[in-house]
Amino acid sequence: MTVVDRLKRAIRYGSGEAYEIVERHPELPFDTLLIQEAMRNRDCDPQSSGHRAVYMNELLALRANYPELLLEIARRFDADDPGMSDWDADQVYELLCMNFGVVGELRPMVYRRFERRHAEESDFGFPAIADYDGLEGISFLAQVFGRKLLTEPELSLIHISEPTRPEPIS
């Protein structure tokens, strides 16, 4: 089994061996594999398990060209990969938003993607933008949803209903 195959397997299993491989072999061309894996949520059940944004970020940070890898992920994300699931998008939003302070160009790329795709991707990206970008992120989100409400006033963003009460037993 090659070193690249071992790394691929380690990433898929989410094991610490991936860190060791990347650290021991900085000369090997892992960049393409790391980018591909960062853009796919490999958790067996993303709805209950979440995603691996932090895990992938730590692997990417071991590479000397870390900022360039983040930019390439953002470029691919901005290009609307048709094979990307909502769970993949959720992981990539988290990964990129947590690095707004590392690479300044990430914010406009993420914002552009969110504004263009939020209707199809539901609220994926919303928590990451709000969590990592603070008031600026919340202001951006409010503007996006405000513009959406102006063009589609029948759209309901907040669903408020009366609590259901059981019928009394007679």
Coordinates of N, CA and C in Angstrom, one line a residue:
M1 N 0.9 -1.2 0.0 CA 0.0 0.0 0.0 C 0.9 1.2 0.0
T2 N 0.6 2.2 -0.9 CA 1.4 3.4 -1.0 C 1.1 4.3 0.2
V3 N 2.0 5.3 0.3 CA 1.8 6.3 1.4 C 0.5 7.1 1.1
V4 N 0.2 7.4 -0.1 CA -1.0 8.1 -0.5 C -2.3 7.3 -0.2
D5 N -2.2 6.0 -0.5 CA -3.3 5.1 -0.1 C -3.5 5.0 1.4
R6 N -2.4 5.0 2.1 CA -2.5 4.9 3.6 C -3.1 6.2 4.1
L7 N -2.8 7.3 3.5 CA -3.3 8.6 3.9 C -4.8 8.7 3.6
K8 N -5.2 8.3 2.4 CA -6.6 8.2 2.1 C -7.4 7.4 3.0
R9 N -6.9 6.2 3.3 CA -7.6 5.3 4.3 C -7.7 6.0 5.7
A10 N -6.6 6.6 6.1 CA -6.6 7.2 7.5 C -7.6 8.3 7.5
I11 N -7.7 9.1 6.5 CA -8.6 10.2 6.5 C -10.1 9.7 6.5
R12 N -10.3 8.7 5.7 CA -11.7 8.1 5.6 C -12.1 7.6 7.0
Y13 N -11.1 7.0 7.7 CA -11.4 6.5 9.1 C -11.4 7.6 10.1
G14 N -10.8 8.7 9.8 CA -10.7 9.8 10.7 C -9.7 9.6 11.8
S15 N -8.7 8.8 11.5 CA -7.7 8.4 12.5 C -6.5 9.4 12.6
G16 N -5.8 9.3 13.7 CA -4.6 10.2 13.9 C -3.5 9.8 13.0
E17 N -3.5 8.6 12.4 CA -2.4 8.2 11.5 C -2.3 9.2 10.4
A18 N -3.4 9.9 10.0 CA -3.3 10.9 8.9 C -2.4 12.0 9.3
Y19 N -2.4 12.5 10.5 CA -1.5 13.5 11.0 C -0.1 13.1 10.8
E20 N 0.2 11.9 11.3 CA 1.6 11.4 11.2 C 2.1 11.3 9.8
I21 N 1.2 10.8 8.9 CA 1.6 10.7 7.5 C 1.9 12.0 6.9
V22 N 1.1 13.0 7.1 CA 1.3 14.3 6.5 C 2.5 15.0 7.1
E23 N 2.7 14.9 8.4 CA 3.9 15.4 9.1 C 5.2 14.8 8.6
R24 N 5.2 13.5 8.5 CA 6.4 12.8 8.1 C 6.8 12.9 6.6
H25 N 5.8 13.3 5.8 CA 6.1 13.3 4.3 C 5.7 14.7 3.7
P26 N 6.3 15.8 4.2 CA 5.9 17.1 3.6 C 6.3 17.2 2.1
E27 N 7.1 16.4 1.6 CA 7.6 16.5 0.2 C 6.6 15.8 -0.7
L28 N 5.7 14.9 -0.2 CA 4.8 14.2 -1.1 C 3.6 15.0 -1.5
P29 N 3.1 14.8 -2.7 CA 2.0 15.6 -3.2 C 0.6 15.2 -2.7
F30 N 0.3 15.6 -1.5 CA -1.0 15.2 -0.9 C -2.0 16.3 -1.1
D31 N -1.7 17.4 -1.7 CA -2.6 18.5 -1.8 C -3.9 18.2 -2.5
T32 N -3.9 17.5 -3.6 CA -5.2 17.2 -4.3 C -6.1 16.3 -3.4
L33 N -5.5 15.3 -2.8 CA -6.2 14.4 -1.9 C -6.8 15.2 -0.8
L34 N -6.0 16.1 -0.1 CA -6.5 16.8 1.0 C -7.7 17.7 0.6
I35 N -7.6 18.4 -0.5 CA -8.6 19.3 -1.0 C -9.9 18.4 -1.3
Q36 N -9.8 17.3 -2.0 CA -10.9 16.5 -2.2 C -11.6 16.0 -1.0
E37 N -10.8 15.6 0.0 CA -11.4 15.1 1.3 C -12.0 16.2 2.1
A38 N -11.4 17.4 2.0 CA -12.0 18.5 2.7 C -13.4 18.9 2.2
M39 N -13.6 18.6 0.9 CA -14.9 19.0 0.3 C -15.9 17.9 0.3
R40 N -15.6 16.8 1.0 CA -16.6 15.7 1.1 C -16.8 15.3 2.5
N41 N -18.0 15.3 3.0 CA -18.2 14.9 4.4 C -18.3 13.4 4.4
R42 N -17.3 12.8 5.0 CA -17.2 11.3 5.0 C -17.8 10.6 6.2
D43 N -18.5 11.4 7.1 CA -19.1 10.8 8.2 C -20.2 9.8 7.8
C44 N -20.3 8.8 8.5 CA -21.3 7.8 8.1 C -22.8 8.3 8.2
D45 N -23.0 9.2 9.1 CA -24.3 9.8 9.3 C -24.2 11.2 9.7
P46 N -24.0 12.1 8.7 CA -23.7 13.5 9.0 C -24.8 14.2 9.8
Q47 N -26.0 13.7 9.7 CA -27.1 14.4 10.5 C -26.9 14.2 12.0
S48 N -26.3 13.0 12.4 CA -26.1 12.8 13.8 C -24.7 13.0 14.2
S49 N -23.7 12.8 13.3 CA -22.3 12.9 13.6 C -21.7 14.2 13.4
G50 N -22.3 15.1 12.6 CA -21.8 16.4 12.3 C -20.8 16.3 11.1
H51 N -19.7 16.9 11.2 CA -18.8 16.9 10.0 C -17.4 16.9 10.6
R52 N -16.4 16.9 9.6 CA -15.0 16.8 10.0 C -14.2 18.1 9.6
A53 N -14.9 19.2 9.7 CA -14.2 20.5 9.3 C -13.0 20.7 10.2
V54 N -13.0 20.5 11.5 CA -11.9 20.8 12.3 C -10.8 19.8 12.0
Y55 N -11.1 18.5 11.9 CA -10.2 17.5 11.6 C -9.4 17.8 10.3
M56 N -10.2 18.2 9.2 CA -9.6 18.5 7.9 C -8.7 19.8 8.0
N57 N -9.2 20.7 8.8 CA -8.4 22.0 8.9 C -7.1 21.7 9.6
E58 N -7.1 20.8 10.6 CA -5.8 20.5 11.2 C -4.9 19.8 10.3
L59 N -5.4 18.9 9.4 CA -4.5 18.3 8.4 C -4.0 19.3 7.4
L60 N -4.9 20.1 6.9 CA -4.4 21.2 6.0 C -3.4 22.1 6.5
A61 N -3.5 22.4 7.8 CA -2.6 23.4 8.5 C -1.2 22.8 8.6
L62 N -1.0 21.5 8.4 CA 0.3 20.9 8.5 C 1.1 21.1 7.2
R63 N 0.4 21.5 6.2 CA 1.1 21.8 4.9 C 1.6 23.2 4.8
A64 N 2.8 23.3 4.2 CA 3.4 24.6 4.1 C 2.6 25.6 3.3
N65 N 1.8 25.1 2.3 CA 1.0 26.0 1.5 C -0.5 26.0 2.0
Y66 N -0.7 26.0 3.3 CA -2.0 26.0 3.9 C -2.9 27.1 3.3
P67 N -2.5 28.4 3.3 CA -3.4 29.4 2.7 C -3.8 29.1 1.3
E68 N -2.9 28.6 0.5 CA -3.2 28.3 -0.9 C -4.2 27.2 -1.0
L69 N -4.1 26.2 -0.1 CA -5.1 25.1 -0.1 C -6.5 25.6 0.2
L70 N -6.5 26.5 1.2 CA -7.8 27.0 1.6 C -8.5 27.8 0.4
L71 N -7.6 28.6 -0.3 CA -8.1 29.4 -1.4 C -8.6 28.4 -2.5
E72 N -7.9 27.4 -2.8 CA -8.4 26.4 -3.8 C -9.7 25.8 -3.4
I73 N -9.8 25.4 -2.1 CA -11.1 24.9 -1.7 C -12.2 25.9 -1.9
A74 N -11.9 27.2 -1.5 CA -12.9 28.2 -1.7 C -13.3 28.4 -3.2
R75 N -12.3 28.3 -4.1 CA -12.6 28.5 -5.5 C -13.5 27.4 -6.0
R76 N -13.2 26.2 -5.6 CA -14.0 25.0 -6.0 C -15.4 25.1 -5.4
F77 N -15.5 25.5 -4.2 CA -16.8 25.7 -3.5 C -17.6 26.8 -4.2
D78 N -17.0 27.9 -4.6 CA -17.6 29.0 -5.3 C -18.1 28.6 -6.7
A79 N -17.4 27.5 -7.3 CA -17.7 27.1 -8.6 C -19.0 26.2 -8.7
D80 N -19.6 25.9 -7.5 CA -20.9 25.1 -7.5 C -20.7 23.7 -8.1
D81 N -19.9 22.9 -7.4 CA -19.7 21.5 -7.8 C -21.1 20.8 -7.7
P82 N -21.6 20.3 -8.8 CA -22.9 19.7 -8.8 C -23.0 18.4 -7.9
G83 N -21.9 17.8 -7.7 CA -21.9 16.5 -6.9 C -21.9 16.8 -5.4
M84 N -21.8 18.0 -5.0 CA -21.7 18.3 -3.6 C -23.1 18.2 -2.9
S85 N -23.1 17.5 -1.8 CA -24.4 17.4 -1.0 C -24.5 18.5 0.0
D86 N -25.7 18.7 0.6 CA -25.8 19.7 1.6 C -24.9 19.5 2.7
W87 N -24.6 18.2 3.1 CA -23.7 17.9 4.2 C -22.3 18.2 3.8
D88 N -21.9 18.1 2.6 CA -20.6 18.5 2.1 C -20.5 20.0 2.3
A89 N -21.5 20.7 1.8 CA -21.5 22.2 1.8 C -21.4 22.7 3.3
D90 N -22.1 22.0 4.2 CA -22.0 22.4 5.6 C -20.6 22.3 6.1
Q91 N -19.9 21.2 5.8 CA -18.5 21.0 6.2 C -17.6 22.1 5.6
V92 N -17.8 22.4 4.3 CA -16.9 23.4 3.7 C -17.2 24.8 4.2
Y93 N -18.5 25.1 4.5 CA -18.8 26.4 5.1 C -18.0 26.6 6.4
E94 N -18.1 25.6 7.2 CA -17.4 25.6 8.5 C -15.9 25.7 8.4
L95 N -15.3 24.9 7.5 CA -13.9 25.0 7.3 C -13.4 26.3 6.8
L96 N -14.1 26.9 5.9 CA -13.7 28.2 5.3 C -14.0 29.3 6.3
C97 N -15.1 29.3 7.0 CA -15.4 30.4 7.9 C -14.5 30.4 9.1
M98 N -14.0 29.3 9.6 CA -13.1 29.2 10.7 C -11.7 29.8 10.3
N99 N -11.5 30.0 9.0 CA -10.2 30.5 8.5 C -10.3 31.9 7.9
F100 N -11.4 32.7 8.2 CA -11.5 34.0 7.7 C -10.3 34.9 8.1
G101 N -9.8 34.7 9.3 CA -8.7 35.4 9.8 C -7.4 35.0 9.2
V102 N -7.3 33.8 8.6 CA -6.1 33.3 8.0 C -5.9 33.8 6.6
V103 N -7.0 33.8 5.8 CA -6.9 34.2 4.4 C -8.1 35.2 4.2
G104 N -7.7 36.4 4.0 CA -8.8 37.5 3.9 C -9.7 37.3 2.7
E105 N -9.2 36.7 1.7 CA -10.1 36.5 0.5 C -11.2 35.5 0.6
L106 N -11.2 34.7 1.7 CA -12.2 33.7 1.9 C -13.6 34.3 2.1
R107 N -13.6 35.3 2.9 CA -14.9 35.9 3.3 C -15.8 36.3 2.1
P108 N -15.3 37.1 1.1 CA -16.1 37.4 0.0 C -16.5 36.2 -0.8
M109 N -15.7 35.2 -0.9 CA -16.0 34.0 -1.7 C -17.1 33.2 -1.0
V110 N -17.0 33.1 0.3 CA -18.1 32.4 1.1 C -19.4 33.1 1.0
Y111 N -19.3 34.4 1.2 CA -20.5 35.3 1.2 C -21.2 35.1 -0.2
R112 N -20.4 35.2 -1.3 CA -21.0 35.1 -2.6 C -21.7 33.8 -2.8
R113 N -21.0 32.7 -2.4 CA -21.7 31.4 -2.5 C -23.0 31.3 -1.7
F114 N -22.9 31.8 -0.5 CA -24.1 31.8 0.4 C -25.3 32.5 -0.3
E115 N -25.0 33.7 -0.7 CA -26.0 34.6 -1.3 C -26.6 33.9 -2.6
R116 N -25.8 33.3 -3.3 CA -26.2 32.7 -4.5 C -27.0 31.3 -4.3
R117 N -26.6 30.6 -3.3 CA -27.1 29.2 -3.1 C -28.0 29.0 -1.8
H118 N -28.2 30.0 -1.0 CA -28.9 29.7 0.3 C -30.3 29.1 0.1
A119 N -31.0 29.4 -1.0 CA -32.3 28.9 -1.1 C -32.3 27.4 -1.3
E120 N -31.3 26.9 -2.1 CA -31.2 25.5 -2.4 C -30.6 24.7 -1.2
E121 N -29.7 25.4 -0.5 CA -29.0 24.7 0.6 C -29.6 24.9 2.0
S122 N -30.8 25.4 2.0 CA -31.5 25.6 3.2 C -30.7 26.6 4.1
D123 N -30.5 26.2 5.4 CA -29.7 27.0 6.2 C -28.2 26.6 6.4
F124 N -27.8 25.7 5.5 CA -26.4 25.4 5.5 C -25.5 26.6 5.3
G125 N -24.5 26.8 6.1 CA -23.7 28.0 6.0 C -24.1 29.1 7.0
F126 N -25.4 29.2 7.3 CA -25.9 30.2 8.2 C -25.2 30.1 9.6
P127 N -25.1 29.0 10.2 CA -24.5 28.9 11.6 C -23.0 29.3 11.5
A128 N -22.3 28.8 10.5 CA -20.9 29.0 10.4 C -20.6 30.5 10.2
I129 N -21.3 31.1 9.3 CA -21.1 32.6 9.1 C -21.4 33.4 10.4
A130 N -22.5 33.1 11.0 CA -22.9 33.8 12.2 C -21.9 33.5 13.4
D131 N -21.4 32.3 13.5 CA -20.5 31.9 14.6 C -19.1 32.5 14.4
Y132 N -18.6 32.4 13.2 CA -17.2 32.8 13.0 C -17.0 34.3 12.6
D133 N -18.1 34.9 12.1 CA -17.9 36.3 11.6 C -18.7 37.3 12.4
G134 N -19.2 36.8 13.5 CA -19.8 37.7 14.5 C -20.9 38.7 13.9
L135 N -20.8 39.9 14.4 CA -21.8 40.9 14.0 C -21.8 41.2 12.5
E136 N -20.6 41.2 11.9 CA -20.5 41.4 10.4 C -21.2 40.3 9.7
G137 N -21.0 39.1 10.2 CA -21.7 37.9 9.5 C -23.2 38.0 9.7
I138 N -23.6 38.3 10.9 CA -25.1 38.4 11.2 C -25.7 39.5 10.4
S139 N -25.0 40.7 10.2 CA -25.5 41.8 9.4 C -25.6 41.3 7.9
F140 N -24.6 40.6 7.4 CA -24.7 40.0 6.1 C -25.9 39.1 5.9
L141 N -26.1 38.2 6.8 CA -27.2 37.3 6.8 C -28.6 38.0 6.8
A142 N -28.7 39.0 7.6 CA -29.9 39.8 7.7 C -30.2 40.5 6.4
Q143 N -29.1 41.0 5.7 CA -29.3 41.7 4.4 C -29.8 40.7 3.4
V144 N -29.1 39.5 3.3 CA -29.5 38.5 2.4 C -31.0 38.1 2.5
F145 N -31.4 37.8 3.8 CA -32.7 37.4 4.0 C -33.7 38.5 3.8
G146 N -33.3 39.8 4.1 CA -34.1 40.9 3.9 C -34.4 41.1 2.4
R147 N -33.4 41.0 1.6 CA -33.6 41.1 0.1 C -34.5 40.0 -0.4
K148 N -34.3 38.9 0.2 CA -35.2 37.7 -0.3 C -36.7 38.0 0.1
L149 N -36.9 38.6 1.3 CA -38.3 38.9 1.7 C -38.9 40.0 0.8
L150 N -38.0 40.9 0.4 CA -38.5 42.0 -0.5 C -39.0 41.5 -1.9
T151 N -38.3 40.5 -2.4 CA -38.7 39.9 -3.7 C -39.7 38.8 -3.5
E152 N -39.8 38.2 -2.4 CA -40.8 37.1 -2.2 C -41.5 37.3 -0.8
P153 N -42.4 38.3 -0.7 CA -43.0 38.6 0.6 C -43.8 37.5 1.2
E154 N -44.2 36.5 0.4 CA -45.0 35.4 1.0 C -44.0 34.4 1.7
L155 N -42.8 34.6 1.5 CA -41.8 33.6 2.1 C -41.8 33.8 3.6
S156 N -41.9 32.8 4.3 CA -41.9 32.8 5.8 C -40.6 32.2 6.2
L157 N -39.7 33.1 6.8 CA -38.4 32.6 7.3 C -38.5 32.0 8.7
I158 N -39.5 32.5 9.5 CA -39.7 32.1 10.9 C -41.1 31.4 11.0
H159 N -41.1 30.2 11.4 CA -42.4 29.5 11.6 C -42.7 29.5 13.1
I160 N -43.8 30.3 13.4 CA -44.2 30.4 14.8 C -45.6 29.7 14.9
S161 N -45.7 28.8 15.8 CA -47.0 28.2 15.9 C -47.3 28.1 17.4
E162 N -48.6 28.0 17.6 CA -49.1 27.8 19.0 C -48.6 26.4 19.4
P163 N -48.2 26.2 20.7 CA -47.9 24.9 21.1 C -49.1 24.0 21.1
T164 N -48.9 22.8 20.7 CA -50.1 21.9 20.6 C -50.3 21.3 22.0
R165 N -51.6 21.3 22.4 CA -52.0 20.8 23.7 C -52.8 19.6 23.5
P166 N -52.6 18.6 24.3 CA -53.4 17.4 24.2 C -54.9 17.6 24.5
E167 N -55.7 16.9 23.8 CA -57.1 17.1 24.2 C -57.4 16.4 25.5
P168 N -58.2 17.1 26.3 CA -58.5 16.5 27.6 C -59.3 15.2 27.5
I169 N -59.0 14.3 28.4 CA -59.7 13.0 28.4 C -61.0 13.2 29.1
S170 N -62.1 12.8 28.4 CA -63.4 12.9 29.0 C -63.8 11.7 29.7

